Short mmCIF file of C-alpha atoms and ligand atoms in Angstrom, two decimals:
data_model
loop_
_atom_site.label_atom_id
_atom_site.label_comp_id
_atom_site.label_asym_id
_atom_site.label_seq_id
_atom_site.Cartn_x
_atom_site.Cartn_y
_atom_site.Cartn_z
CA UNK A 96 11.92 23.61 -11.46
CA UNK A 97 9.61 20.66 -10.81
CA UNK A 98 6.24 20.38 -12.93
CA UNK A 99 3.95 20.36 -9.65
CA UNK A 100 4.59 21.06 -5.89
CA UNK A 101 2.66 17.90 -5.27
CA UNK A 102 1.09 14.88 -7.17
CA UNK A 103 -1.00 12.64 -5.56
CA UNK A 104 -1.54 9.12 -6.52
CA UNK A 105 -5.47 8.05 -6.36
CA UNK A 106 -8.51 10.55 -6.15
CA UNK A 107 -10.56 8.85 -3.60
CA UNK A 108 -11.53 10.71 -0.37
CA UNK A 109 -8.01 10.84 0.76
CA UNK A 110 -6.33 12.10 -2.44
CA UNK A 111 -9.00 14.40 -3.42
CA UNK A 112 -9.28 16.01 -0.33
CA UNK A 113 -5.69 16.32 -0.05
CA UNK A 114 -5.45 17.84 -3.59
CA UNK A 115 -8.06 20.39 -2.59
CA UNK A 116 -6.53 21.35 0.46
CA UNK A 117 -2.98 21.82 -1.10
CA UNK A 118 -4.46 23.83 -3.75
CA UNK A 119 -6.36 25.98 -1.55
CA UNK A 120 -2.88 26.41 0.42
CA UNK A 121 -1.35 27.89 -2.76
CA UNK A 122 0.25 24.79 -4.25
CA UNK A 123 0.58 23.48 -7.91
CA UNK A 124 -1.19 20.31 -7.37
CA UNK A 125 -1.80 17.30 -9.83
CA UNK A 126 -4.01 14.03 -9.04
CA UNK A 127 -3.25 10.81 -11.01
CA UNK A 128 -6.43 8.55 -11.71
CA UNK A 129 -6.92 5.56 -13.67
CA UNK A 130 -10.65 5.31 -13.08
CA UNK A 131 -13.15 6.88 -15.75
CA UNK A 132 -14.46 8.96 -12.90
CA UNK A 133 -12.86 10.54 -9.72
CA UNK A 134 -13.92 9.72 -6.05
CA UNK A 135 -12.19 6.23 -5.88
CA UNK A 136 -13.86 3.30 -4.27
CA UNK A 137 -15.98 5.36 -2.05
CA UNK A 138 -17.67 7.36 -4.40
CA UNK A 139 -17.73 4.69 -7.31
CA UNK A 140 -18.31 1.34 -5.73
CA UNK A 141 -18.48 1.92 -2.15
CA UNK A 142 -20.03 4.28 0.62
CA UNK A 143 -22.07 6.23 -2.14
CA UNK A 144 -23.74 3.78 -4.20
CA UNK A 145 -24.34 1.51 -1.00
CA UNK A 146 -26.05 4.35 0.46
CA UNK A 147 -28.38 4.81 -2.38
CA UNK A 148 -29.21 1.15 -2.44
CA UNK A 149 -29.73 1.19 1.36
CA UNK A 150 -32.16 4.09 1.13
CA UNK A 151 -34.15 2.78 -1.82
CA UNK A 152 -34.70 -0.41 -0.05
CA UNK A 153 -35.52 1.23 3.42
CA UNK A 154 -38.15 3.12 1.85
CA UNK A 155 -39.37 -0.25 0.51
CA UNK A 156 -39.27 -1.84 3.81
CA UNK A 157 -41.19 0.95 5.45
CA UNK A 158 -43.87 0.71 2.85
CA UNK A 159 -44.34 -2.98 3.60
CA UNK A 160 -43.63 -2.83 7.43
CA UNK A 161 -45.11 0.35 8.52
CA UNK A 162 -47.16 1.91 6.07
CA UNK A 163 -50.37 0.33 7.03
CA UNK A 164 -49.70 1.20 10.63
CA UNK A 165 -49.81 4.91 9.98
CA UNK A 166 -52.80 4.84 8.09
CA UNK A 167 -51.34 4.80 4.79
CA UNK A 168 -53.09 2.34 2.54
CA UNK A 169 -52.78 0.88 -0.85
CA UNK A 170 -50.64 -1.50 -2.83
CA UNK A 171 -47.28 -1.50 -1.98
CA UNK A 172 -44.57 -0.42 -4.59
CA UNK A 173 -43.01 -3.23 -6.70
CA UNK A 174 -39.15 -3.08 -7.43
CA UNK A 175 -37.98 -1.80 -10.92
CA UNK A 176 -34.35 -3.05 -10.64
CA UNK A 177 -33.34 -1.31 -13.77
CA UNK A 178 -34.74 2.00 -12.56
CA UNK A 179 -33.29 1.27 -8.90
CA UNK A 180 -29.96 0.73 -10.35
CA UNK A 181 -30.22 3.90 -12.61
CA UNK A 182 -31.12 5.89 -9.59
CA UNK A 183 -27.85 4.59 -7.82
CA UNK A 184 -25.91 5.35 -10.74
CA UNK A 185 -27.06 8.97 -10.89
CA UNK A 186 -26.23 9.49 -7.44
CA UNK A 187 -22.68 8.29 -8.17
CA UNK A 188 -22.34 10.28 -11.27
CA UNK A 189 -23.68 13.39 -9.39
CA UNK A 190 -20.85 13.04 -6.79
CA UNK A 191 -18.08 12.02 -8.89
CA UNK A 192 -18.82 14.92 -11.34
CA UNK A 193 -19.12 17.14 -8.13
CA UNK A 194 -15.19 16.42 -7.62
CA UNK A 195 -14.45 17.13 -11.26
CA UNK A 196 -15.97 20.66 -10.55
CA UNK A 197 -14.11 20.92 -7.27
CA UNK A 198 -10.80 20.25 -8.94
CA UNK A 199 -11.42 22.87 -11.66
CA UNK A 200 -12.48 25.47 -9.07
CA UNK A 201 -9.40 24.75 -7.02
CA UNK A 202 -7.00 24.55 -10.14
CA UNK A 203 -6.07 20.82 -9.48
CA UNK A 204 -4.77 19.06 -12.58
CA UNK A 205 -6.25 15.41 -13.16
CA UNK A 206 -3.54 13.19 -14.83
CA UNK A 207 -5.58 10.43 -16.29
CA UNK A 208 -4.32 7.09 -16.10
CA UNK A 209 -2.48 4.64 -13.68
CA UNK A 210 0.83 6.03 -11.97
CA UNK A 211 3.90 4.87 -10.74
CA UNK A 212 6.99 6.38 -8.82
CA UNK A 213 10.09 5.50 -11.06
CA UNK A 214 12.24 7.43 -8.51
CA UNK A 215 11.48 10.02 -5.82
CA UNK A 216 10.23 13.29 -7.21
CA UNK A 217 8.86 11.38 -10.40
CA UNK A 218 5.52 10.29 -11.32
CA UNK A 219 5.24 8.13 -14.46
CA UNK A 220 1.47 8.11 -16.12
CA UNK A 221 1.45 6.43 -19.31
CA UNK A 222 4.79 7.46 -21.24
CA UNK A 223 5.01 10.66 -19.51
CA UNK A 224 7.31 11.64 -16.57
CA UNK A 225 5.75 14.14 -14.29
CA UNK A 226 8.20 15.94 -11.60
CA UNK A 227 6.95 17.10 -8.22
CA UNK A 228 8.45 18.31 -5.01
CA UNK A 229 6.20 15.87 -2.87
CA UNK A 230 4.44 12.70 -3.88
CA UNK A 231 1.47 11.34 -1.89
CA UNK A 232 0.41 7.84 -2.32
CA UNK A 233 -3.74 7.61 -1.79
CA UNK A 234 -4.10 4.51 -3.47
CA UNK A 235 -6.54 3.02 -1.18
CA UNK A 236 -7.49 -0.58 -0.87
CA UNK A 237 -9.06 -3.64 -2.66
CA UNK A 238 -11.12 -6.43 -1.42
CA UNK A 239 -9.25 -9.06 0.44
CA UNK A 240 -11.09 -12.26 -0.49
CA UNK A 241 -10.24 -15.75 0.83
CA UNK A 242 -7.46 -17.96 -0.67
CA UNK A 243 -8.79 -20.33 -3.32
CA UNK A 244 -12.06 -18.70 -3.88
CA UNK A 245 -12.28 -17.06 -7.28
CA UNK A 246 -14.34 -14.19 -7.74
CA UNK A 247 -16.10 -13.62 -10.78
CA UNK A 248 -18.22 -10.53 -9.84
CA UNK A 249 -21.57 -12.13 -11.03
CA UNK A 250 -21.98 -15.25 -8.86
CA UNK A 251 -19.17 -15.07 -6.34
CA UNK A 252 -18.76 -11.18 -5.77
CA UNK A 253 -17.31 -8.78 -3.64
CA UNK A 254 -19.05 -5.42 -2.77
CA UNK A 255 -18.42 -4.05 -6.26
CA UNK A 256 -20.25 -7.09 -7.91
CA UNK A 257 -22.81 -6.73 -5.11
CA UNK A 258 -24.09 -3.25 -6.07
CA UNK A 259 -24.50 -4.32 -9.97
CA UNK A 260 -26.24 -7.72 -9.88
CA UNK A 261 -28.39 -8.76 -12.95
CA UNK A 262 -31.31 -8.99 -10.62
CA UNK A 263 -31.80 -9.51 -6.86
CA UNK A 264 -31.14 -13.02 -6.13
CA UNK A 265 -33.47 -15.56 -4.34
CA UNK A 266 -30.64 -16.60 -1.83
CA UNK A 267 -27.42 -15.40 -1.04
CA UNK A 268 -24.44 -16.28 1.42
CA UNK A 269 -22.61 -13.51 2.81
CA UNK A 270 -18.97 -14.49 4.08
CA UNK A 271 -18.07 -12.27 6.84
CA UNK A 272 -20.36 -10.39 9.40
CA UNK A 273 -18.34 -7.06 9.14
CA UNK A 274 -19.65 -3.77 7.72
CA UNK A 275 -19.91 -4.52 4.20
CA UNK A 276 -21.57 -8.01 4.71
CA UNK A 277 -24.31 -6.46 6.80
CA UNK A 278 -24.92 -3.57 4.94
CA UNK A 279 -25.43 -5.36 1.56
CA UNK A 280 -26.97 -8.24 3.44
CA UNK A 281 -29.64 -5.94 4.46
CA UNK A 282 -30.10 -4.31 0.94
CA UNK A 283 -30.76 -7.71 -0.58
CA UNK A 284 -32.86 -9.02 2.59
CA UNK A 285 -35.06 -6.10 1.98
CA UNK A 286 -35.58 -7.15 -1.57
CA UNK A 287 -36.86 -10.46 -0.68
CA UNK A 288 -33.40 -12.36 -0.98
CA UNK A 289 -32.99 -15.21 1.90
CA UNK A 290 -29.73 -14.05 3.27
CA UNK A 291 -27.30 -16.23 5.38
CA UNK A 292 -24.38 -14.60 6.83
CA UNK A 293 -21.32 -17.02 7.72
CA UNK A 294 -18.93 -15.35 10.01
CA UNK A 295 -15.40 -16.76 11.49
CA UNK A 296 -15.81 -15.17 14.96
CA UNK A 297 -18.48 -15.79 17.71
CA UNK A 298 -20.29 -12.29 17.29
CA UNK A 299 -20.95 -10.26 14.40
CA UNK A 300 -19.31 -6.71 13.53
CA UNK A 301 -15.67 -7.66 15.61
CA UNK A 302 -14.44 -4.86 17.48
CA UNK A 303 -17.86 -3.29 18.24
CA UNK A 304 -19.13 -2.98 21.44
CA UNK A 305 -20.54 -6.34 22.84
CA UNK A 306 -23.85 -5.20 23.88
CA UNK A 307 -24.43 -3.38 20.74
CA UNK A 308 -23.48 -6.28 18.50
CA UNK A 309 -25.86 -8.59 20.47
CA UNK A 310 -28.80 -6.13 20.06
CA UNK A 311 -27.78 -5.50 16.48
CA UNK A 312 -27.73 -9.33 15.49
CA UNK A 313 -31.02 -9.61 17.31
CA UNK A 314 -32.69 -6.85 15.02
CA UNK A 315 -31.19 -8.18 11.96
CA UNK A 316 -32.40 -11.67 12.62
CA UNK A 317 -35.90 -10.20 13.06
CA UNK A 318 -35.23 -8.48 9.38
CA UNK A 319 -34.79 -12.05 8.18
CA UNK A 320 -30.92 -12.36 8.30
CA UNK A 321 -29.81 -15.67 9.35
CA UNK A 322 -26.45 -15.95 11.07
CA UNK A 323 -23.96 -18.78 11.17
CA UNK A 324 -21.19 -17.89 13.82
CA UNK A 325 -17.82 -19.37 14.76
CA UNK A 326 -17.69 -20.99 11.10
CA UNK A 327 -14.42 -20.87 9.18
CA UNK A 328 -15.18 -21.24 5.73
CA UNK A 329 -13.53 -23.75 3.77
CA UNK A 330 -14.40 -23.28 -0.02
CA UNK A 331 -16.67 -21.77 -2.43
CA UNK A 332 -17.70 -23.92 -5.38
CA UNK A 333 -19.45 -22.93 -8.28
CA UNK A 334 -22.58 -24.90 -9.26
CA UNK A 335 -24.94 -24.82 -12.36
CA UNK A 336 -27.14 -22.31 -10.58
CA UNK A 337 -24.96 -20.50 -8.16
CA UNK A 338 -22.11 -21.33 -5.73
CA UNK A 339 -21.77 -23.68 -2.58
CA UNK A 340 -20.06 -22.31 0.37
CA UNK A 341 -18.52 -24.80 2.87
CA UNK A 342 -17.48 -24.15 6.31
CA UNK A 343 -16.43 -26.05 9.48
CA UNK A 344 -17.68 -24.87 12.97
CA UNK A 345 -14.98 -23.97 15.35
CA UNK A 346 -16.40 -25.26 18.50
CA UNK A 347 -16.77 -29.04 17.18
CA UNK A 348 -15.16 -29.11 13.80
CA UNK A 349 -18.73 -30.07 12.22
CA UNK A 350 -18.66 -29.51 8.50
CA UNK A 351 -21.60 -27.95 6.57
CA UNK A 352 -22.67 -26.06 3.54
CA UNK A 353 -25.25 -24.01 1.69
CA UNK A 354 -25.89 -23.36 -1.98
CA UNK A 355 -26.82 -19.98 -3.03
CA UNK A 356 -27.61 -17.84 -6.09
CA UNK A 357 -24.81 -15.45 -5.11
CA UNK A 358 -22.20 -15.38 -2.73
CA UNK A 359 -20.84 -12.17 -1.29
CA UNK A 360 -17.20 -12.31 -0.18
CA UNK A 361 -16.98 -9.53 2.68
CA UNK A 362 -13.88 -10.33 4.70
CA UNK A 363 -11.91 -7.48 4.74
CA UNK A 364 -9.72 -5.03 2.46
CA UNK A 365 -6.06 -4.96 1.82
CA UNK A 366 -4.13 -1.70 0.70
CA UNK A 367 -3.95 -1.16 -2.89
CA UNK A 368 -0.40 -0.48 -4.11
CA UNK A 369 0.20 -2.91 -6.87
CA UNK A 370 2.22 -1.28 -9.79
CA UNK A 371 3.51 1.97 -8.22
CA UNK A 372 6.91 0.28 -7.90
CA UNK A 373 7.28 0.84 -4.30
CA UNK A 374 9.55 -2.17 -3.78
CA UNK A 375 12.03 -1.05 -6.60
CA UNK A 376 12.40 2.18 -4.84
CA UNK A 377 12.73 0.67 -1.34
CA UNK A 378 9.71 1.98 0.17
CA UNK A 379 9.34 0.43 3.50
CA UNK A 380 6.22 -1.76 4.22
CA UNK A 381 4.59 -1.98 7.46
CA UNK A 382 2.14 -5.28 8.30
CA UNK A 383 -0.50 -6.47 6.18
CA UNK A 384 0.83 -4.81 3.03
CA UNK A 385 0.42 -1.22 4.43
CA UNK A 386 2.95 1.66 3.35
CA UNK A 387 4.87 2.49 6.60
CA UNK A 388 4.87 6.10 7.50
CA UNK A 389 6.23 8.27 10.51
CA UNK A 390 3.88 10.80 12.36
CA UNK A 391 3.87 13.34 9.51
CA UNK A 392 2.74 10.67 6.86
CA UNK A 393 6.27 10.67 5.46
CA UNK A 394 7.40 7.26 4.31
CA UNK A 395 11.27 6.20 4.54
CA UNK A 396 11.97 7.89 1.06
CA UNK A 397 12.10 11.73 1.74
CA UNK A 398 9.51 13.55 -0.19
CA UNK A 399 7.00 10.39 -0.72
CA UNK A 400 4.07 10.47 1.55
CA UNK A 401 1.03 7.81 2.04
CA UNK A 402 -2.20 8.36 3.43
CA UNK A 403 -5.61 6.49 3.74
CA UNK A 404 -6.40 2.92 3.33
CA UNK A 405 -2.91 2.41 2.07
CA UNK A 406 -1.27 3.00 5.48
CA UNK A 407 -2.24 1.43 8.99
CA UNK A 408 -5.51 2.31 10.75
CA UNK A 409 -9.26 1.90 10.09
CA UNK A 410 -10.13 1.63 6.40
CA UNK A 411 -12.77 4.49 6.53
CA UNK A 412 -13.20 7.20 4.04
CA UNK A 413 -13.30 10.12 6.34
CA UNK A 414 -10.13 8.80 8.22
CA UNK A 415 -8.50 9.22 4.92
CA UNK A 416 -9.95 12.65 4.37
CA UNK A 417 -8.57 13.85 7.68
CA UNK A 418 -5.17 12.40 6.63
CA UNK A 419 -5.66 14.21 3.41
CA UNK A 420 -6.20 17.43 4.86
CA UNK A 421 -3.42 17.05 7.67
CA UNK A 422 -0.81 15.91 4.99
CA UNK A 423 -1.57 18.94 2.92
CA UNK A 424 -1.11 21.25 5.68
CA UNK A 425 2.48 19.46 6.58
CA UNK A 426 3.44 19.83 3.16
CA UNK A 427 2.56 23.79 3.18
CA UNK A 428 4.61 24.07 6.07
CA UNK A 429 1.71 24.07 8.75
CA UNK A 430 0.80 21.56 11.37
CA UNK A 431 -1.23 18.94 10.25
CA UNK A 432 -3.02 16.28 12.70
CA UNK A 433 -5.33 13.53 13.27
CA UNK A 434 -6.91 12.62 16.34
CA UNK A 435 -7.06 8.95 16.15
CA UNK A 436 -8.98 8.91 19.22
CA UNK A 437 -11.93 10.38 17.91
CA UNK A 438 -12.65 8.68 14.70
CA UNK A 439 -16.57 7.67 14.37
CA UNK A 440 -17.50 4.35 12.91
CA UNK A 441 -20.69 3.87 11.35
CA UNK A 442 -23.07 1.08 9.75
CA UNK A 443 -25.90 2.34 7.66
CA UNK A 444 -28.35 -0.36 8.26
CA UNK A 445 -31.55 0.31 9.83
CA UNK A 446 -31.44 1.00 12.69
CA UNK A 447 -27.87 2.66 12.01
CA UNK A 448 -24.76 1.50 14.31
CA UNK A 449 -22.43 4.16 15.29
CA UNK A 450 -19.33 4.22 17.88
CA UNK A 451 -16.52 6.70 18.86
CA UNK A 452 -13.77 6.17 21.26
CA UNK A 453 -13.16 2.96 23.25
CA UNK A 454 -15.29 0.11 23.89
CA UNK A 455 -16.47 -1.31 27.32
CA UNK A 456 -14.33 -4.32 26.62
CA UNK A 457 -11.22 -2.23 25.96
CA UNK A 458 -11.59 -0.01 29.15
CA UNK A 459 -11.90 -3.33 30.87
CA UNK A 460 -9.05 -4.97 29.30
CA UNK A 461 -7.09 -1.70 30.49
CA UNK A 462 -8.06 -1.98 33.97
CA UNK A 463 -9.69 1.48 33.64
CA UNK A 464 -12.16 2.83 36.08
CA UNK A 465 -15.25 3.92 34.09
CA UNK A 466 -18.94 4.33 34.42
CA UNK A 467 -21.81 3.47 31.95
CA UNK A 468 -24.76 5.63 31.30
CA UNK A 469 -27.40 3.74 28.89
CA UNK A 470 -30.50 4.82 27.71
CA UNK A 471 -33.12 3.06 25.38
CA UNK A 472 -34.87 4.68 22.59
CA UNK A 473 -37.97 3.29 24.11
CA UNK A 474 -37.85 6.26 26.42
CA UNK A 475 -37.31 8.44 23.30
CA UNK A 476 -40.90 9.78 22.02
CA UNK A 477 -39.49 10.50 18.65
CA UNK A 478 -37.88 7.21 17.99
CA UNK A 479 -41.34 5.33 19.28
CA UNK A 480 -43.27 7.57 16.52
CA UNK A 481 -41.16 5.89 13.64
CA UNK A 482 -41.16 2.47 14.98
CA UNK A 483 -37.29 2.46 15.88
CA UNK A 484 -37.35 2.39 19.53
CA UNK A 485 -35.31 -0.86 19.78
CA UNK A 486 -31.81 0.42 20.07
CA UNK A 487 -30.04 2.37 23.03
CA UNK A 488 -27.36 4.90 23.58
CA UNK A 489 -24.45 3.79 25.75
CA UNK A 490 -22.04 6.42 27.10
CA UNK A 491 -18.95 5.63 28.68
CA UNK A 492 -17.20 8.06 31.05
CA UNK A 493 -14.05 8.20 33.40
CA UNK A 494 -15.42 7.08 37.03
CA UNK A 495 -13.26 9.70 38.56
CA UNK A 496 -13.11 12.54 36.03
CA UNK A 497 -16.43 12.00 34.42
CA UNK A 498 -14.57 12.77 30.85
CA UNK A 499 -16.37 11.03 27.95
CA UNK A 500 -14.19 7.80 26.72
CA UNK A 501 -16.70 6.56 24.06
CA UNK A 502 -19.96 6.15 22.97
CA UNK A 503 -22.08 3.24 21.25
CA UNK A 504 -25.13 3.83 19.54
CA UNK A 505 -27.87 1.36 17.85
CA UNK A 506 -30.84 3.40 16.71
CA UNK A 507 -32.54 5.99 14.55
CA UNK A 508 -30.02 8.60 13.19
CA UNK A 509 -27.06 7.16 15.12
CA UNK A 510 -24.83 7.84 12.45
CA UNK A 511 -25.28 11.61 12.78
CA UNK A 512 -25.92 11.38 16.62
CA UNK A 513 -22.40 10.14 17.30
CA UNK A 514 -20.96 13.63 16.08
CA UNK A 515 -22.23 15.11 19.10
CA UNK A 516 -19.92 13.06 20.94
CA UNK A 517 -17.04 13.39 18.82
CA UNK A 518 -17.18 17.01 19.10
CA UNK A 519 -17.52 16.70 23.00
CA UNK A 520 -14.45 14.34 22.99
CA UNK A 521 -12.46 16.75 20.87
CA UNK A 522 -13.19 19.19 23.46
CA UNK A 523 -12.38 16.79 26.53
CA UNK A 524 -16.02 17.16 27.72
CA UNK A 525 -17.43 15.28 30.75
CA UNK A 526 -20.73 13.57 30.64
CA UNK A 527 -21.84 16.38 33.02
CA UNK A 528 -21.29 18.77 30.39
CA UNK A 529 -23.32 16.90 27.76
CA UNK A 530 -26.32 16.34 30.31
CA UNK A 531 -26.08 20.22 31.08
CA UNK A 532 -26.65 21.06 27.50
CA UNK A 533 -30.39 21.65 26.29
CA UNK A 534 -31.17 19.33 23.57
CA UNK A 535 -34.53 20.00 21.33
CA UNK A 536 -37.66 18.05 22.23
CA UNK A 537 -38.68 15.99 20.48
CA UNK A 538 -35.35 14.84 18.83
CA UNK A 539 -33.44 11.35 18.66
CA UNK A 540 -30.62 13.58 20.25
CA UNK A 541 -32.34 13.49 23.68
CA UNK A 542 -31.42 10.00 24.01
CA UNK A 543 -27.68 11.02 23.89
CA UNK A 544 -28.49 13.55 26.90
CA UNK A 545 -30.36 10.90 28.61
CA UNK A 546 -27.43 8.61 28.50
CA UNK A 547 -25.10 11.24 29.84
CA UNK A 548 -27.53 11.84 32.97
CA UNK A 549 -27.44 8.33 33.31
CA UNK A 550 -23.73 8.60 33.87
CA UNK A 551 -24.64 11.20 36.77
CA UNK A 552 -27.69 11.03 38.86
CA UNK A 553 -30.02 9.16 36.54
CA UNK A 554 -32.06 9.57 33.07
CA UNK A 555 -35.30 11.13 33.43
CA UNK A 556 -37.25 9.04 31.03
CA UNK A 557 -35.92 5.56 32.13
P1 NAI B 294 -14.54 -6.10 8.11
O1 NAI B 294 -13.09 -6.40 8.20
O2 NAI B 294 -15.54 -5.31 8.53
O3 NAI B 294 -15.29 -7.74 8.14
C1 NAI B 294 -15.00 -8.88 7.83
C2 NAI B 294 -15.49 -10.12 8.53
O4 NAI B 294 -15.18 -11.21 7.83
C3 NAI B 294 -14.99 -10.07 9.73
O5 NAI B 294 -16.04 -10.31 10.87
C4 NAI B 294 -14.09 -11.35 9.85
O6 NAI B 294 -14.07 -12.14 11.00
C5 NAI B 294 -14.86 -12.18 8.82
N1 NAI B 294 -14.15 -13.44 8.24
C6 NAI B 294 -12.65 -13.26 7.76
N2 NAI B 294 -12.56 -14.30 7.16
C7 NAI B 294 -13.37 -15.43 7.56
C8 NAI B 294 -13.65 -16.57 7.03
N3 NAI B 294 -12.73 -17.45 6.36
N4 NAI B 294 -14.95 -17.40 7.28
C9 NAI B 294 -15.95 -16.49 7.83
N5 NAI B 294 -15.67 -15.27 8.02
C10 NAI B 294 -14.54 -14.58 7.78
O7 NAI B 294 -14.50 -6.37 6.44
P2 NAI B 294 -15.60 -5.86 5.35
O8 NAI B 294 -16.90 -5.38 5.79
O9 NAI B 294 -15.22 -6.44 4.06
O10 NAI B 294 -15.36 -4.27 5.25
C11 NAI B 294 -13.85 -3.86 4.70
C12 NAI B 294 -13.45 -2.42 5.05
O11 NAI B 294 -14.33 -1.66 4.56
C13 NAI B 294 -13.86 -2.21 6.56
O12 NAI B 294 -12.25 -2.01 6.90
C14 NAI B 294 -14.71 -1.49 6.82
O13 NAI B 294 -14.47 -0.70 7.91
C15 NAI B 294 -14.87 -0.73 5.27
N6 NAI B 294 -16.22 -0.36 5.22
C16 NAI B 294 -16.59 0.61 5.90
C17 NAI B 294 -18.08 0.91 5.72
C18 NAI B 294 -18.79 2.03 6.67
O14 NAI B 294 -18.19 2.66 7.26
N7 NAI B 294 -20.07 2.14 6.65
C19 NAI B 294 -18.91 0.37 4.69
C20 NAI B 294 -18.15 -0.80 4.13
C21 NAI B 294 -17.06 -1.00 4.24
#
C-alpha cells in the first residue's frame, strides 16, 4: 500500500489548495516544500508582501497628496524603512503560519525538503522515498531574466530582491512594463524614487485592453513614473554606484542608456521544474518550459499531474488555486473544472486595474459583433469623494444576444468590482441583467451598473 493517496510538490497557492481540498475529500495527503515557510512565491515573495508595500506606500501617498484637501493638517509622516519592512514581514508570516495551521487542521503532512520524482508513484525528499497513488507537480515559476544579465538581488534585482532592498533607492530602472514592473515601480515612486520603466512593446501591460492601458500610462506618468516604450534592452552593466541599462529603440535603432541605483528586471516568469527529474521520467513538455497536461491535468505519465504556473495559461495565483481544487476533485473521482474564460486579472496599483474575459481588440480580431458600454468614474459620487475619479468601466457585450463578453476597469476598487462581472459571466448573464440589478448608492459598483446601462439605452450619470 502507498504511503499517501496524493503527494503534491510545492506549497504555493496551487499546491496548498489542492492539498487541503484533497484532504477534505478524504485523501491521505502530503506536500513537499523546501522553503522554510509554506505559501510559495505568492505568500513569501510575491502577491502578499507586494500588497503590504503597496498599501503602506499608498497611505503615504495619500497623506502627501490628499490629506490637506480634506482638512487634515500637520506634518506628513516620514518613512521608517526598517519598520515598513517589518510590517511587510509580519503580514507574510501571519499568512504562511495560517497555511501551516490549515495543514494541521486538515491533517496534511508537510514533507520538508526539495522533492524529485524518481519513478511514477515515488517522491524522493532528501534520502527518503515516499510512495503515492498520485503525484501533483505544483512547483510554480521563477523570474525569467534577460540573457547576459546577472541578477544579484541587491543592485540588479527581480521582484524578490525589490521587496527587500536595503533602502529605497534614489533612482530605479524597471525593465518591463508588466504587472510586476508597474506594481513595484509604483511602490518606489511613492517613496520618492525616480522610476523609469523601459518596455519592449509600444504600450504598457501587454494584452490589456488598449484604452485602459493608455489611461493607465497617463495616470502613472502623473504619479511620476517615466516610460521609454518600444525599447529593446541590450545590456545591464554594473557600475560603482549602481547599474547602467542600455537599450535600442525599435523604430529607429537609436541607442540610449540610463544609470540607476537599482535595476528591476520584470520581464516575465518561467515554469520552475528544475531538479524534479522530469526528463529522466519522460514527462512530455509543452512550449516555454511548461509541463504538458491533458484536460484533467494529467501528464503523459499515468498518475503524475501538474497545475499552476508550471503548466500552460496565465501565471496567476488564483488560476493555480482553481486548478488545485479541480485536480483534487478529479483525484477523488469527481468532476473538476476550471472556466478559463472567466479568470480575472488585477493590478494592485492606485487606481487598481482589473479585467476579465475578452478585450475589444480580441473581439475585433475575431470579427465578432459586440457593443461597448463605458462609464467614467467622474460620474460616480463615491469615487469623486476620494479623489479617484480618473478611470472608467468598460463592459463588452454581444451585439445580438447582449451576453457579457468581457469587462475592463481602471478605478477605485477595480480588483473587487471585477468579481461582479465574473459571477455574471459564469451565469451567462446579459448586460441588461446587470443593469436591472439594484446597486447600493453611493458605491463604486454603481459605475459597473452604469456601464451595463450604457450597453442598452444609456447610462444615467454620463
Ligand atoms: P509580464 O509578462 O506581465 O510583463 C513583462 C514585460 O516585460 C512585458 O511587457 C514585456 O514586453 C517586457 N519585456 C520583455 N523583454 C523585454 C526587453 N528585453 N526589454 C524591455 N521590455 C521587455 O511579466 P512580469 O511583470 O514580470 O510578471 C510575471 C508574472 O507574474 C506575470 O504572469 C504576472 O501576471 C504575474 N504577476 C501577477 C501579479 C498580479 O496578478 N497582480 C503581480 C505580479 C506578478
